[in-house]
């Protein structure tokens, strides 16, 4: 089992990897000339953790880890001396540099900061709890108040203590130095239970006094480790050989696993055998009979041994599979099969550990897919999932083999770009990532254009801890999104200030409604032919006590993000309807409509219909006097809530208009189906006319389109007489703009009502 957090590659990549490993194996077999330094003295710390490593006084150490050390030592010309000690002492000695390697050490973050770990793991392992035969301990809570034998400094010991604490089942630890002593402590009733690792348990738990419980926990990987500041050569040599050995099912590595994990308890030669043999020498007949009997017994024993070996083999395979499955669950994302947040953390912490004391740099790219929520809402989660899978594949396809892509859930991905020499390297990767999403993605018959916002933080320039790096990359991503998305941005310290500013804005906006700081300005909608005011558009303003009048551009998107737009929108509806009703009562607004802007967020949960009904019934305004302005983006989220709301609004008799037409996403088929009355040409087109042919053509095309669909057209942002004349000549009936009037407070507008505007052009 490799300790490899990368996503499984494409077929080509697998073939390439096998080819690479075969080359490595071949190179490794050219012993010892290749990369070997003859007679390097290597002090290897060993402790008793059979069958990974044994340290029995007076005997040379053995075990899977030792087999591998011997294999590598022979090929690399190492002169190995073994240093037996207890595990916790060995950790100290490794830190002091008194030994060069420690075998059989489980990987964890804290140790990764203290030591230099091999990238390759030796074996996967986990903790198991054994108990006295008559103790009632079946699950973790049963350990409460019990005496539990633990091996000092073992990760499984730490993990069990921690788990018991979380489950509110604290126990009394009985510390010993080896796993064998754990079992002995249970057998001798000095402990009620004890924790050992599963590899040890597979071979050493045959004592009848100890029984396995169902408590299995803490999956880990066993590695080799060297002192933090030692030369990486030893570990690199181990990694090279282990990678090659693990790639070949017939290698010494698998021989060793079979030898140590399948070994059945040694059988004693029966005591009576020599006597029978001696008797056989003197009594031939009897001997023949006994020989027959013995042959039968040997055959029986052989097949029994074979059966047990097969059984153990299948048990090992099952456990390996269970381990792989646990791994998959814990460190990978089910949908895209990329490493998840946890897998990312381990990968980054290993990469950073490997980079300590070097002058290497890396970049963290935080990617957020633009508009995924809209797509999910519009097309359903099934389509959203398919889209995410395709996005993951596209992102992966433009990364190099040593870049690491993970998915943080939702629409967030993170890439670790290691080995960069300049920030432009990270820029290149970000550009490639954006480019990979440029072409539309096909989900069924729908084409989806997705983009991404990418934030980049650099190590060690911006931060040197995982959390801060992530936070900075996230902040930069957030800014990229704020600037319209589909772009990348590097982290700058000022961005943090902007995020703080934004949080303050959110808090102040929340108070704005309670403190009655919101107000409406009204801009006339004019019939271009007669220059009469036929309606007004209500535009929201915020009278901030600190900053004065704040325009919607500065706060609407924050209100949308926080959901505050929903209560804001309800307030606008009611205040606007009340104003028009008031003007009607004064006889100033005969036949006029009130246009109110509605955010797509107001459609969630069909709340919009209720608030419109409420506003109309409270103010007494007729429904046909109210026009709701909805932006084109509503078509992106055309789900049942939106469809149902639009139909109910039509039934109510309210008018609907499509705002900022031409700037977002429009679907002609929706345009035909949906109950719109009016189309508002966005001011960006109006500002370019009469101008060049291309620009004027867009406007004339929109006008023709509206005519074909029998929609009224309002041109927005008319600032010049030339624009006014052009629109009028080309059949545009209505318009709005500074040329006629800027948005005004209600009392200023009241003065204009009932009079024609632009008297000068009459
Ligand atoms: P919009 O609905 O397209 O409103 C028209 C915007 O164009 C208004 O900006 C208006 O002041 C501006 N405008 C009008 N005539 C001209 C002109 O001749 N030249 C130029 N350059 N601009 C002109 P404002 O008031 O800043 O509103 C901006 C946007 O904020 C609105 O665009 C609308 O999308 C949003 N908004 C305003 N009030 C509300 C609201 O109550 N709810 C929601 N959800 N959005 C609102
Ligand atoms: Mg509008
Ligand atoms: Mg508009």
Short mmCIF file of N, CA, C and O and ligand atoms in Angstrom, two decimals, residues 537 597 629 659, ligand 2:
data_model
loop_
_atom_site.label_atom_id
_atom_site.label_comp_id
_atom_site.label_asym_id
_atom_site.label_seq_id
_atom_site.Cartn_x
_atom_site.Cartn_y
_atom_site.Cartn_z
N UNK A 537 -39.09 54.32 -12.00
CA UNK A 537 -38.38 53.16 -11.46
C UNK A 537 -37.90 53.51 -10.06
O UNK A 537 -37.29 54.58 -9.87
N UNK A 597 -36.99 46.84 -8.76
CA UNK A 597 -35.98 45.83 -9.08
C UNK A 597 -36.08 44.66 -8.11
O UNK A 597 -36.23 44.86 -6.90
N UNK A 629 -38.84 44.30 -12.13
CA UNK A 629 -37.69 44.21 -13.04
C UNK A 629 -36.80 43.07 -12.57
O UNK A 629 -36.31 43.08 -11.44
N UNK A 659 -34.64 43.19 -17.12
CA UNK A 659 -33.73 44.32 -16.93
C UNK A 659 -32.35 44.02 -17.52
O UNK A 659 -31.97 42.87 -17.64
MG1 LIG B 2 -33.84 48.28 -13.06
#
